[in-house]
Short mmCIF file of C-alpha atoms in Angstrom, two decimals:
data_model
loop_
_atom_site.label_atom_id
_atom_site.label_comp_id
_atom_site.label_asym_id
_atom_site.label_seq_id
_atom_site.Cartn_x
_atom_site.Cartn_y
_atom_site.Cartn_z
CA MET A 1309 -0.02 -0.06 0.01
CA LYS A 1310 1.40 3.34 -1.02
CA SER A 1311 1.26 5.86 1.72
CA ASN A 1312 -0.08 9.23 0.74
CA GLN A 1313 -2.16 12.10 2.47
CA LEU A 1314 -5.42 10.27 1.76
CA THR A 1315 -4.53 6.75 2.62
CA ARG A 1316 -2.08 7.40 5.43
CA GLY A 1317 -0.56 3.96 4.63
CA GLU A 1318 -3.85 2.11 5.61
CA GLN A 1319 -5.75 -0.30 3.40
CA ARG A 1320 -9.06 0.85 5.03
CA ARG A 1321 -10.10 4.04 6.58
CA VAL A 1322 -13.36 5.88 7.60
CA MET A 1323 -13.73 8.88 5.07
CA TYR A 1324 -16.17 11.68 4.29
CA VAL A 1325 -17.58 10.93 0.74
CA GLU A 1326 -19.72 13.43 -1.12
CA ASN A 1327 -21.35 13.00 -4.51
CA LYS A 1328 -21.11 16.48 -6.21
CA ASN A 1329 -23.57 15.61 -8.84
CA GLY A 1330 -26.35 13.44 -7.10
CA LEU A 1331 -26.97 11.13 -4.16
CA ILE A 1332 -25.27 8.13 -2.56
CA ASN A 1333 -28.09 5.76 -1.51
CA GLY A 1334 -30.65 8.69 -0.84
CA VAL A 1335 -28.13 11.32 0.60
CA ALA A 1336 -25.66 13.72 -0.88
CA ALA A 1337 -22.81 12.82 1.45
CA ARG A 1338 -21.83 9.88 3.86
CA ILE A 1339 -19.18 9.08 6.33
CA GLY A 1340 -18.00 5.40 6.05
CA TRP A 1341 -15.43 2.78 5.52
CA VAL A 1342 -13.54 2.93 2.22
CA GLU A 1343 -10.87 0.83 0.74
CA PHE A 1344 -7.88 1.90 -1.26
CA SER A 1345 -6.13 0.39 -4.32
CA LYS A 1346 -2.41 -0.52 -4.04
CA THR A 1347 -1.57 2.70 -5.37
CA GLY A 1348 -3.95 4.85 -3.38
CA ARG A 1349 -5.30 6.48 -6.47
CA THR A 1350 -8.62 4.59 -6.49
CA VAL A 1351 -11.01 4.39 -3.66
CA TYR A 1352 -13.72 1.75 -3.28
CA TYR A 1353 -16.97 2.69 -1.48
CA ARG A 1354 -20.39 1.05 -1.61
CA GLY A 1355 -19.61 -0.86 -4.84
CA LYS A 1356 -18.22 2.15 -6.50
CA SER A 1357 -14.84 2.48 -8.05
CA LEU A 1358 -13.77 6.19 -7.54
CA GLN A 1359 -10.59 7.36 -9.36
CA ALA A 1360 -8.45 10.29 -8.41
CA CYS A 1361 -8.90 13.24 -10.79
CA THR A 1362 -5.67 14.07 -12.39
CA GLY A 1363 -5.31 17.95 -12.59
CA GLY A 1364 -8.23 18.41 -10.23
CA GLY A 1365 -11.93 18.12 -11.07
CA VAL A 1366 -14.53 20.88 -11.36
CA SER A 1367 -15.90 20.35 -7.92
CA GLY A 1368 -14.42 17.05 -6.65
CA ASN A 1369 -11.21 15.20 -6.27
CA PHE A 1370 -12.44 11.78 -7.54
CA PHE A 1371 -14.89 10.66 -10.19
CA ASP A 1372 -16.86 7.48 -10.55
CA ALA A 1373 -15.24 5.24 -13.25
CA ASP A 1374 -18.59 4.20 -14.55
CA THR A 1375 -20.86 7.26 -14.38
CA HIS A 1376 -18.16 10.03 -14.32
CA GLU A 1377 -19.94 11.83 -11.43
CA GLU A 1378 -17.57 13.76 -9.28
CA TYR A 1379 -16.99 13.10 -5.63
CA TRP A 1380 -15.33 14.88 -2.85
CA ILE A 1381 -13.34 12.51 -0.49
CA SER A 1382 -11.65 13.71 2.55
CA GLY A 1383 -10.75 12.65 6.11
CA VAL A 1384 -13.32 13.01 8.84
CA LYS A 1385 -12.82 16.40 10.67
CA LYS A 1386 -12.84 16.30 14.35
CA ARG A 1387 -15.21 19.10 14.66
CA GLY A 1388 -17.50 17.48 12.36
CA SER A 1389 -17.76 20.21 9.71
CA ASN A 1390 -16.88 18.26 6.47
CA VAL A 1391 -19.57 19.99 4.41
CA HIS A 1392 -18.35 23.10 2.54
CA TYR A 1393 -19.52 26.31 4.27
CA ALA A 1394 -21.32 27.54 1.23
CA GLU A 1395 -23.26 24.28 0.73
CA SER A 1396 -26.14 22.60 2.54
CA VAL A 1397 -26.21 18.92 2.23
CA SER A 1398 -27.35 16.11 4.42
CA VAL A 1399 -24.73 13.77 5.82
CA LEU A 1400 -25.36 10.23 7.00
CA ILE A 1401 -22.78 8.16 9.04
CA ASP A 1402 -22.76 4.45 7.92
CA GLU A 1403 -23.85 2.23 10.79
CA ASP A 1404 -20.65 0.36 10.86
CA ALA A 1405 -18.62 3.56 11.05
CA LYS A 1406 -20.32 5.24 13.98
CA GLU A 1407 -18.07 3.83 16.62
CA GLU A 1408 -14.95 4.86 14.58
CA VAL A 1409 -16.23 8.31 13.90
CA ALA A 1410 -17.01 8.86 17.64
CA ARG A 1411 -13.43 7.75 18.45
CA LEU A 1412 -11.95 10.12 15.81
CA ARG A 1413 -13.90 13.10 17.09
CA ALA A 1414 -13.17 12.54 20.78
#
């Protein structure tokens, strides 16, 4: 596993994932466990293969390899304010990630 700012050398990590073009199972953003490819340039979440945007995307840093929708993926902030200040989106924490999120925010 290649260590970078996103992966921190981990194969699996709780992350903030926001679909900039639509919804992820009914909500715009979720916090949940993601897995990384060996290079760390692909993130796997809820059956989606999200690839890093080279040169930066319009509003996201990753895109869905199948639908080309843009996603914003980042670490979970301790203060809980992952949503951009100018946006209003609902965020759902995956059930299996709630304990880890509470630990990160403690």
